[in-house]
């Protein structure tokens, strides 16, 4: 993303002008936009015009509209962002208060103004515009009969394809069915890789599986590529990294991040940091449960006591439609930062973010043990358990 | 596969052996001595002289009859005259009644079936018979009987004899024998009793002993029971569509109405027989029958030929041979009529049992149906045939490279499941790729991948039988990456063999740290396996050291009792899978002196200890929930199979509960698609029905393969299984590296299925023993704790409450390749 202009007043009201350049930027914008923000962007609108004779014609007109946002929809797969709201700047075609839904387009500048820019949003813009921290990685997790092709960017893990091929198991006396099934399975993964992975962007392709599936598949793919003279695959042979995982489900990506080979390559990526943070949280919970808290109420209490060493929080909480909720969490982040805590905002699209989401979305590793009254905890857990589950991202 | 390969793989020995076998059974006449031949020829002439040479009776038939009656010319003549008449009758009347057909059915299997069925059936019958009742139905019975042929007679007389056996045993045990008249309803009740619970109360053993009583109490008891009385009562039974009974009933009638002939024959036999020498005319055949019965009882699979083994005197042997012979002689002609009759039956949908007859012609394991159109009462059938179907599912587990596949491959080889040729081929090929020691493992590791890597990757299913048990063998992979496959196999198992590597360092690497010995042992225990044999393998590598053996067994006993096994249910055997020591046979002092020096039988120190196969042979049978609603968790599915058509799918798995039969409608969950079962394979053998505990392949018509997945459950449409993403479970947490929190993600394993799931809510932790709640809504569950949690799976899974189904109510939770908890389903939430 490119930041064209930023104007924020002391009152924290102001606007920024941005150009999205990658699909991932849409995700950032999705996280920036709040209800009642104002967005000015170029869009296309069907305009009805009535001639003097009374006949009606509809024209598609490109125009610049400023809307007050009411609803946002983000399609992870397509990377498309649709924003719905009422027009607030009248012009020739669109009256004041008329509804419009605009699609944000790639490489088209837009202006977003907010009544209050909080630090999470500003940090988000900073992250989005930092090109040095971008590493595009593709990962294929496999197990016999199941493969998931994902693209990992700094902030997103997008499942591009889930391949499920029934493989008959070996039976006494005949393994042909099994072998045929395996061949069919590999063929589909290979096709999926060719279709979804753009080697000009992707720097590493991780093949993860239990057992020997990855080795066998890699062998198969290279043999096929040689046979079909598939130059792109052959040229990028070095980009493939084979990693052990315990399963072929998407959750195995977390294990991928822990693999020393991958760690070395992706050390500074957000995904790797997140996995590390959540690991140490669990470790702490195991070894010293009084120093690892989760759930808003507990963490809030820890923050009040200035005990938070690392705060783990998912971005989903800041997207909350309810402004009060958002404020509550922003306050928490600010307070933690005030006490010199490290704050990690997890991307809810990453596997680790999903995990944190399940874990109420907020957790903290404390600097010193804290005993919490269990009665209060109980009532709070009640509300936490009612929190909606993460909407599936694909 | 090319024809050439087919020819090359042709098992010559087997083919040749079969032929020999058949020859031995059917060509008795050619085997007889020259003396006998001469006597035969003389006999033929004498017979011909008596009945006239132009009767159209062939010499061979006369010879056979002579041989059958052992040169008793009179009997032969009487018999020949009768059959001759019968034949005329046959040609004159195509519309013979089914009864006649059945009673004339001259093949061996049905004879066996009859005997087998009659054993349990007899006691109630005997009760009925004990009632003195005179009837005028004798006439009709006589007419039926007149169609009886020699083999029919022989067979039927066996039936009637065995009847007498239990009659006398009844008399012995003091059952009332002179009660009032038996009304049909009482007979009906007796019939019902017979259907519902025949075998447990009257097992073969008992009837055997009853028959030994027979020897002494014969004469008197027989008189007591009053012969003619049985007939009308039996007729009543026969009227109620129980084919077995019918044949028995007919048998008894035939026996009596045609008494003259067989009696004479028996008298002849009795004179020659050592055992029978002192018995009366009537008593003569009874011990004969008892021998036959006991022979059959002790070896249900046995051929009639085998009955003669050891126990029976020469006369009896000859008698049986005669039966066979006669069967053969009459067989061809009768078969045709029989087939016709069966065909007619099928078309007409007669009440009578055709399946028993037709399937009897093919196999000895027959599953008679009451009617072809109505359902088989599988539960009743199962209880009747339980003895023959005591199948246990045996999973073989252990650390990678402990030698599981080699051990079991060798066991299969030793039990004759793998022929010499194939084994030689494996040895050659394994040698070729430098893995000579893996030859036995190749029996079970069939994919190229597994063979070239020398690692089992997926469950291999095979079957074998020991003296008392049939086993479905599930050879599990030991490598930690394949634990999901291992779970899939273990969740189908009743009992297990845990293989440990005794070599120096081998045991330690499997047992300490991250070895799979521990994990597997815990897993199978949590999946419901209670009985375990530990095979201490590779003991030959450490010179059969007793110290090493004891060290290993002691450590394992401590560990296994710690994870919930009862000490008595865990037994140990020192073995060598590669060398094949102590597998199927006990060791000898010459073979392995080092082992023989310390491995002794518990009871006598001079005997070597039991071998592996002996140990697994003594596993006890678990209770099978055969009458619950049918459920089969799909472990595999594919196109094709025995019954193959455009829209049919074969699904494999173990029946968790209930029963299924050909023609039954089933429903697939999730999806709700319906299909019809077209064929059933149980342990690679085609069957008519299958019950809980059987590992089966079902060919189902009407299902779309696209809609099936591993983890689907085939159920009865009346009560399909529930399918949900949210449920409550009670977890026992093992030793996870991180504690389980709310929102803990993992992989949920259920039978063969694994799906990502989340522990969405921890409800409470409680004390495992007292059930007392320790903490409500704890923040996390630590290792070793027991907790109630709510689990949300990513995709719907088919579940049962644990209290309803032990198998479908068990779950496992794994994360990052480690099993972190096992649990049972306590509540299922909708949606």
CSV table of N, CA, C and O in Angstrom, one decimal, chain B residues 3-83:
chain,number,residue,atom,x,y,z
B,3,UNK,N,-2.1,-62.7,-18.5
B,3,UNK,CA,-2.4,-64.2,-18.4
B,3,UNK,C,-1.1,-64.9,-17.9
B,3,UNK,O,-1.2,-65.8,-17.1
B,4,UNK,N,0.0,-64.5,-18.5
B,4,UNK,CA,1.2,-65.1,-18.1
B,4,UNK,C,1.5,-65.1,-16.6
B,4,UNK,O,1.8,-66.1,-16.0
B,5,UNK,N,1.2,-63.9,-16.1
B,5,UNK,CA,1.5,-63.8,-14.7
B,5,UNK,C,0.5,-64.6,-13.9
B,5,UNK,O,0.8,-65.3,-12.9
B,6,UNK,N,-0.7,-64.7,-14.4
B,6,UNK,CA,-1.8,-65.5,-13.7
B,6,UNK,C,-1.3,-66.9,-13.7
B,6,UNK,O,-1.4,-67.6,-12.7
B,7,UNK,N,-0.7,-67.4,-14.8
B,7,UNK,CA,-0.3,-68.7,-14.8
B,7,UNK,C,0.9,-68.9,-13.9
B,7,UNK,O,0.9,-69.9,-13.2
B,8,UNK,N,1.8,-68.0,-13.9
B,8,UNK,CA,2.9,-68.1,-13.1
B,8,UNK,C,2.5,-68.1,-11.6
B,8,UNK,O,3.1,-68.8,-10.8
B,9,UNK,N,1.6,-67.3,-11.3
B,9,UNK,CA,1.1,-67.2,-9.9
B,9,UNK,C,0.2,-68.4,-9.5
B,9,UNK,O,-0.1,-68.5,-8.3
B,10,UNK,N,-0.1,-69.2,-10.4
B,10,UNK,CA,-1.0,-70.3,-10.1
B,10,UNK,C,-0.4,-71.1,-9.1
B,10,UNK,O,0.8,-71.5,-9.2
B,11,UNK,N,-1.2,-71.4,-8.1
B,11,UNK,CA,-0.6,-72.2,-7.0
B,11,UNK,C,-0.8,-73.7,-7.3
B,11,UNK,O,-1.8,-74.3,-7.1
B,12,UNK,N,0.3,-74.3,-7.8
B,12,UNK,CA,0.2,-75.6,-8.3
B,12,UNK,C,-0.1,-76.6,-7.2
B,12,UNK,O,-1.0,-77.4,-7.3
B,13,UNK,N,0.6,-76.4,-6.1
B,13,UNK,CA,0.4,-77.4,-5.0
B,13,UNK,C,-1.1,-77.4,-4.6
B,13,UNK,O,-1.6,-78.4,-4.3
B,14,UNK,N,-1.6,-76.2,-4.5
B,14,UNK,CA,-3.0,-76.1,-4.0
B,14,UNK,C,-3.9,-76.8,-5.0
B,14,UNK,O,-4.8,-77.6,-4.6
B,15,UNK,N,-3.7,-76.5,-6.2
B,15,UNK,CA,-4.6,-77.1,-7.3
B,15,UNK,C,-4.5,-78.6,-7.2
B,15,UNK,O,-5.5,-79.3,-7.2
B,16,UNK,N,-3.3,-79.1,-7.1
B,16,UNK,CA,-3.1,-80.5,-7.2
B,16,UNK,C,-3.7,-81.1,-5.9
B,16,UNK,O,-4.3,-82.2,-6.0
B,17,UNK,N,-3.4,-80.5,-4.8
B,17,UNK,CA,-3.9,-81.0,-3.6
B,17,UNK,C,-5.4,-81.2,-3.6
B,17,UNK,O,-6.0,-82.2,-3.2
B,18,UNK,N,-6.1,-80.2,-4.1
B,18,UNK,CA,-7.5,-80.2,-4.2
B,18,UNK,C,-8.0,-81.4,-5.0
B,18,UNK,O,-9.0,-82.1,-4.6
B,19,UNK,N,-7.3,-81.6,-6.1
B,19,UNK,CA,-7.8,-82.7,-6.9
B,19,UNK,C,-7.7,-84.1,-6.2
B,19,UNK,O,-8.6,-84.9,-6.2
B,20,UNK,N,-6.6,-84.2,-5.5
B,20,UNK,CA,-6.3,-85.4,-4.8
B,20,UNK,C,-7.4,-85.6,-3.8
B,20,UNK,O,-8.0,-86.7,-3.6
B,21,UNK,N,-7.7,-84.5,-3.1
B,21,UNK,CA,-8.7,-84.5,-2.1
B,21,UNK,C,-10.0,-85.1,-2.6
B,21,UNK,O,-10.6,-86.0,-2.0
B,22,UNK,N,-10.4,-84.5,-3.7
B,22,UNK,CA,-11.7,-84.9,-4.3
B,22,UNK,C,-11.7,-86.3,-4.6
B,22,UNK,O,-12.7,-87.0,-4.4
B,23,UNK,N,-10.6,-86.7,-5.2
B,23,UNK,CA,-10.5,-88.1,-5.6
B,23,UNK,C,-10.7,-89.1,-4.4
B,23,UNK,O,-11.4,-90.0,-4.5
B,24,UNK,N,-10.1,-88.7,-3.3
B,24,UNK,CA,-10.2,-89.5,-2.1
B,24,UNK,C,-11.6,-89.7,-1.7
B,24,UNK,O,-12.0,-90.7,-1.2
B,25,UNK,N,-12.4,-88.6,-1.8
B,25,UNK,CA,-13.7,-88.7,-1.3
B,25,UNK,C,-14.6,-89.5,-2.3
B,25,UNK,O,-15.4,-90.3,-1.8
B,26,UNK,N,-14.4,-89.2,-3.5
B,26,UNK,CA,-15.5,-89.7,-4.4
B,26,UNK,C,-15.1,-91.1,-5.1
B,26,UNK,O,-16.0,-91.7,-5.6
B,27,UNK,N,-13.9,-91.4,-5.1
B,27,UNK,CA,-13.6,-92.6,-5.8
B,27,UNK,C,-13.3,-93.8,-4.9
B,27,UNK,O,-12.3,-94.5,-5.1
B,28,UNK,N,-14.1,-94.0,-4.0
B,28,UNK,CA,-13.8,-95.0,-3.0
B,28,UNK,C,-13.8,-96.4,-3.6
B,28,UNK,O,-13.0,-97.3,-3.3
B,29,UNK,N,-14.6,-96.6,-4.6
B,29,UNK,CA,-14.7,-97.9,-5.2
B,29,UNK,C,-13.4,-98.3,-5.8
B,29,UNK,O,-13.1,-99.5,-6.0
B,30,UNK,N,-12.7,-97.4,-6.3
B,30,UNK,CA,-11.4,-97.7,-6.9
B,30,UNK,C,-10.3,-98.1,-5.9
B,30,UNK,O,-9.3,-98.6,-6.3
B,31,UNK,N,-10.5,-97.6,-4.7
B,31,UNK,CA,-9.5,-97.8,-3.7
B,31,UNK,C,-9.6,-99.2,-3.0
B,31,UNK,O,-8.7,-99.5,-2.2
B,32,UNK,N,-10.7,-99.9,-3.2
B,32,UNK,CA,-10.9,-101.0,-2.4
B,32,UNK,C,-9.9,-102.2,-2.8
B,32,UNK,O,-9.5,-102.2,-4.0
B,33,UNK,N,-9.7,-103.0,-1.9
B,33,UNK,CA,-8.7,-104.1,-2.2
B,33,UNK,C,-9.2,-105.1,-3.2
B,33,UNK,O,-10.4,-105.1,-3.5
B,34,UNK,N,-8.3,-105.9,-3.7
B,34,UNK,CA,-8.7,-106.8,-4.7
B,34,UNK,C,-9.6,-107.9,-4.2
B,34,UNK,O,-10.6,-108.3,-4.9
B,35,UNK,N,-9.4,-108.3,-3.0
B,35,UNK,CA,-10.3,-109.2,-2.4
B,35,UNK,C,-11.7,-108.7,-2.4
B,35,UNK,O,-12.7,-109.4,-2.8
B,36,UNK,N,-11.9,-107.5,-2.0
B,36,UNK,CA,-13.2,-106.9,-2.0
B,36,UNK,C,-13.8,-106.8,-3.4
B,36,UNK,O,-15.0,-106.9,-3.6
B,37,UNK,N,-12.9,-106.5,-4.3
B,37,UNK,CA,-13.3,-106.3,-5.7
B,37,UNK,C,-14.0,-107.7,-6.1
B,37,UNK,O,-15.1,-107.7,-6.7
B,38,UNK,N,-13.3,-108.7,-5.8
B,38,UNK,CA,-13.8,-110.0,-6.2
B,38,UNK,C,-15.1,-110.3,-5.6
B,38,UNK,O,-16.1,-110.7,-6.2
B,39,UNK,N,-15.2,-109.9,-4.3
B,39,UNK,CA,-16.4,-110.1,-3.6
B,39,UNK,C,-17.5,-109.3,-4.2
B,39,UNK,O,-18.7,-109.7,-4.3
B,40,UNK,N,-17.2,-108.1,-4.6
B,40,UNK,CA,-18.1,-107.2,-5.2
B,40,UNK,C,-18.7,-107.9,-6.5
B,40,UNK,O,-19.9,-107.9,-6.7
B,41,UNK,N,-17.8,-108.4,-7.3
B,41,UNK,CA,-18.3,-108.9,-8.6
B,41,UNK,C,-19.2,-110.1,-8.3
B,41,UNK,O,-20.3,-110.2,-8.9
B,42,UNK,N,-18.8,-110.9,-7.3
B,42,UNK,CA,-19.7,-112.0,-7.0
B,42,UNK,C,-21.0,-111.5,-6.5
B,42,UNK,O,-22.1,-112.1,-6.9
B,43,UNK,N,-21.0,-110.5,-5.7
B,43,UNK,CA,-22.2,-110.0,-5.1
B,43,UNK,C,-23.1,-109.5,-6.2
B,43,UNK,O,-24.3,-109.7,-6.2
B,44,UNK,N,-22.5,-108.8,-7.2
B,44,UNK,CA,-23.3,-108.2,-8.3
B,44,UNK,C,-24.1,-109.3,-9.0
B,44,UNK,O,-25.3,-109.2,-9.2
B,45,UNK,N,-23.3,-110.4,-9.2
B,45,UNK,CA,-24.0,-111.5,-9.9
B,45,UNK,C,-25.2,-112.1,-9.1
B,45,UNK,O,-26.2,-112.3,-9.6
B,46,UNK,N,-24.9,-112.2,-7.8
B,46,UNK,CA,-25.9,-112.8,-6.9
B,46,UNK,C,-27.1,-111.9,-6.9
B,46,UNK,O,-28.3,-112.3,-7.1
B,47,UNK,N,-26.9,-110.6,-6.8
B,47,UNK,CA,-28.0,-109.6,-6.8
B,47,UNK,C,-28.8,-109.7,-8.1
B,47,UNK,O,-30.0,-109.7,-8.1
B,48,UNK,N,-28.0,-109.7,-9.2
B,48,UNK,CA,-28.7,-109.8,-10.5
B,48,UNK,C,-29.5,-111.0,-10.6
B,48,UNK,O,-30.7,-110.9,-11.1
B,49,UNK,N,-29.0,-112.1,-10.1
B,49,UNK,CA,-29.8,-113.3,-10.1
B,49,UNK,C,-31.1,-113.2,-9.4
B,49,UNK,O,-32.1,-113.7,-9.8
B,50,UNK,N,-31.0,-112.4,-8.3
B,50,UNK,CA,-32.2,-112.3,-7.5
B,50,UNK,C,-33.2,-111.4,-8.1
B,50,UNK,O,-34.4,-111.6,-8.0
B,51,UNK,N,-32.8,-110.3,-8.6
B,51,UNK,CA,-33.8,-109.3,-9.1
B,51,UNK,C,-34.0,-109.3,-10.6
B,51,UNK,O,-34.8,-108.6,-11.1
B,52,UNK,N,-33.2,-110.1,-11.3
B,52,UNK,CA,-33.3,-110.2,-12.7
B,52,UNK,C,-32.4,-109.2,-13.3
B,52,UNK,O,-32.2,-108.1,-12.8
B,53,UNK,N,-31.7,-109.6,-14.4
B,53,UNK,CA,-30.7,-108.7,-15.0
B,53,UNK,C,-31.2,-107.6,-15.9
B,53,UNK,O,-30.5,-106.8,-16.4
B,54,UNK,N,-32.5,-107.7,-16.2
B,54,UNK,CA,-33.0,-106.7,-17.2
B,54,UNK,C,-33.8,-105.6,-16.5
B,54,UNK,O,-34.7,-105.0,-17.1
B,55,UNK,N,-33.5,-105.3,-15.3
B,55,UNK,CA,-34.2,-104.2,-14.6
B,55,UNK,C,-33.7,-102.8,-14.9
B,55,UNK,O,-34.3,-101.8,-14.5
B,56,UNK,N,-32.6,-102.8,-15.6
B,56,UNK,CA,-32.1,-101.5,-16.0
B,56,UNK,C,-31.2,-100.9,-14.9
B,56,UNK,O,-30.8,-99.7,-15.0
B,57,UNK,N,-30.9,-101.6,-13.9
B,57,UNK,CA,-30.1,-101.1,-12.8
B,57,UNK,C,-28.6,-101.4,-13.3
B,57,UNK,O,-28.3,-102.5,-13.7
B,58,UNK,N,-27.8,-100.4,-13.2
B,58,UNK,CA,-26.5,-100.6,-13.6
B,58,UNK,C,-25.6,-101.3,-12.6
B,58,UNK,O,-25.9,-101.3,-11.4
B,59,UNK,N,-24.6,-102.0,-13.2
B,59,UNK,CA,-23.7,-102.7,-12.3
B,59,UNK,C,-23.1,-101.9,-11.2
B,59,UNK,O,-23.0,-102.3,-10.1
B,60,UNK,N,-22.7,-100.7,-11.6
B,60,UNK,CA,-22.0,-99.8,-10.7
B,60,UNK,C,-22.9,-99.5,-9.5
B,60,UNK,O,-22.4,-99.5,-8.4
B,61,UNK,N,-24.2,-99.3,-9.8
B,61,UNK,CA,-25.1,-99.0,-8.7
B,61,UNK,C,-25.2,-100.1,-7.7
B,61,UNK,O,-25.2,-100.0,-6.5
B,62,UNK,N,-25.2,-101.3,-8.3
B,62,UNK,CA,-25.3,-102.5,-7.5
B,62,UNK,C,-24.1,-102.6,-6.6
B,62,UNK,O,-24.1,-102.8,-5.4
B,63,UNK,N,-22.9,-102.3,-7.3
B,63,UNK,CA,-21.7,-102.4,-6.6
B,63,UNK,C,-21.6,-101.5,-5.4
B,63,UNK,O,-21.2,-101.8,-4.3
B,64,UNK,N,-22.1,-100.3,-5.7
B,64,UNK,CA,-22.1,-99.3,-4.7
B,64,UNK,C,-22.9,-99.7,-3.5
B,64,UNK,O,-22.6,-99.5,-2.3
B,65,UNK,N,-24.1,-100.2,-3.9
B,65,UNK,CA,-25.0,-100.6,-2.8
B,65,UNK,C,-24.4,-101.7,-2.0
B,65,UNK,O,-24.5,-101.7,-0.8
B,66,UNK,N,-23.8,-102.6,-2.7
B,66,UNK,CA,-23.1,-103.7,-2.0
B,66,UNK,C,-22.1,-103.2,-1.0
B,66,UNK,O,-22.0,-103.6,0.1
B,67,UNK,N,-21.3,-102.3,-1.6
B,67,UNK,CA,-20.2,-101.8,-0.7
B,67,UNK,C,-20.8,-101.1,0.5
B,67,UNK,O,-20.3,-101.1,1.6
B,68,UNK,N,-21.9,-100.4,0.2
B,68,UNK,CA,-22.5,-99.6,1.2
B,68,UNK,C,-23.0,-100.5,2.3
B,68,UNK,O,-22.8,-100.2,3.5
B,69,UNK,N,-23.7,-101.6,1.9
B,69,UNK,CA,-24.2,-102.5,2.9
B,69,UNK,C,-23.1,-103.6,3.3
B,69,UNK,O,-23.4,-104.5,4.0
B,70,UNK,N,-22.0,-103.4,2.8
B,70,UNK,CA,-20.9,-104.3,3.0
B,70,UNK,C,-21.2,-105.7,2.7
B,70,UNK,O,-21.3,-106.6,3.6
B,71,UNK,N,-21.5,-105.9,1.5
B,71,UNK,CA,-21.8,-107.2,0.9
B,71,UNK,C,-23.0,-107.9,1.5
B,71,UNK,O,-23.2,-109.1,1.4
B,72,UNK,N,-23.9,-107.2,2.1
B,72,UNK,CA,-25.1,-107.8,2.6
B,72,UNK,C,-26.1,-107.8,1.4
B,72,UNK,O,-26.7,-106.8,1.0
B,73,UNK,N,-26.2,-108.9,0.7
B,73,UNK,CA,-26.9,-109.0,-0.5
B,73,UNK,C,-28.4,-108.7,-0.3
B,73,UNK,O,-29.0,-108.0,-1.1
B,74,UNK,N,-28.9,-109.3,0.7
B,74,UNK,CA,-30.3,-109.1,0.9
B,74,UNK,C,-30.7,-107.6,1.0
B,74,UNK,O,-31.6,-107.1,0.4
B,75,UNK,N,-29.9,-106.9,1.8
B,75,UNK,CA,-30.2,-105.5,2.0
B,75,UNK,C,-30.1,-104.8,0.7
B,75,UNK,O,-30.9,-103.9,0.4
B,76,UNK,N,-29.1,-105.1,0.0
B,76,UNK,CA,-28.8,-104.5,-1.3
B,76,UNK,C,-30.0,-104.7,-2.2
B,76,UNK,O,-30.5,-103.7,-2.9
B,77,UNK,N,-30.5,-105.9,-2.2
B,77,UNK,CA,-31.6,-106.2,-3.1
B,77,UNK,C,-32.8,-105.4,-2.7
B,77,UNK,O,-33.5,-104.7,-3.5
B,78,UNK,N,-33.1,-105.4,-1.4
B,78,UNK,CA,-34.2,-104.6,-0.9
B,78,UNK,C,-34.1,-103.1,-1.3
B,78,UNK,O,-35.0,-102.5,-1.8
B,79,UNK,N,-32.9,-102.7,-1.1
B,79,UNK,CA,-32.7,-101.2,-1.4
B,79,UNK,C,-32.8,-101.0,-2.9
B,79,UNK,O,-33.5,-100.0,-3.3
B,80,UNK,N,-32.3,-101.8,-3.7
B,80,UNK,CA,-32.3,-101.6,-5.1
B,80,UNK,C,-33.7,-101.6,-5.6
B,80,UNK,O,-34.1,-100.8,-6.5
B,81,UNK,N,-34.5,-102.6,-5.1
B,81,UNK,CA,-35.8,-102.6,-5.6
B,81,UNK,C,-36.6,-101.4,-5.2
B,81,UNK,O,-37.3,-100.8,-6.0
B,82,UNK,N,-36.3,-100.9,-4.0
B,82,UNK,CA,-37.0,-99.6,-3.6
B,82,UNK,C,-36.6,-98.5,-4.5
B,82,UNK,O,-37.4,-97.7,-5.0
B,83,UNK,N,-35.3,-98.3,-4.7
B,83,UNK,CA,-34.8,-97.1,-5.5
B,83,UNK,C,-35.3,-97.3,-6.9
B,83,UNK,O,-35.7,-96.3,-7.5
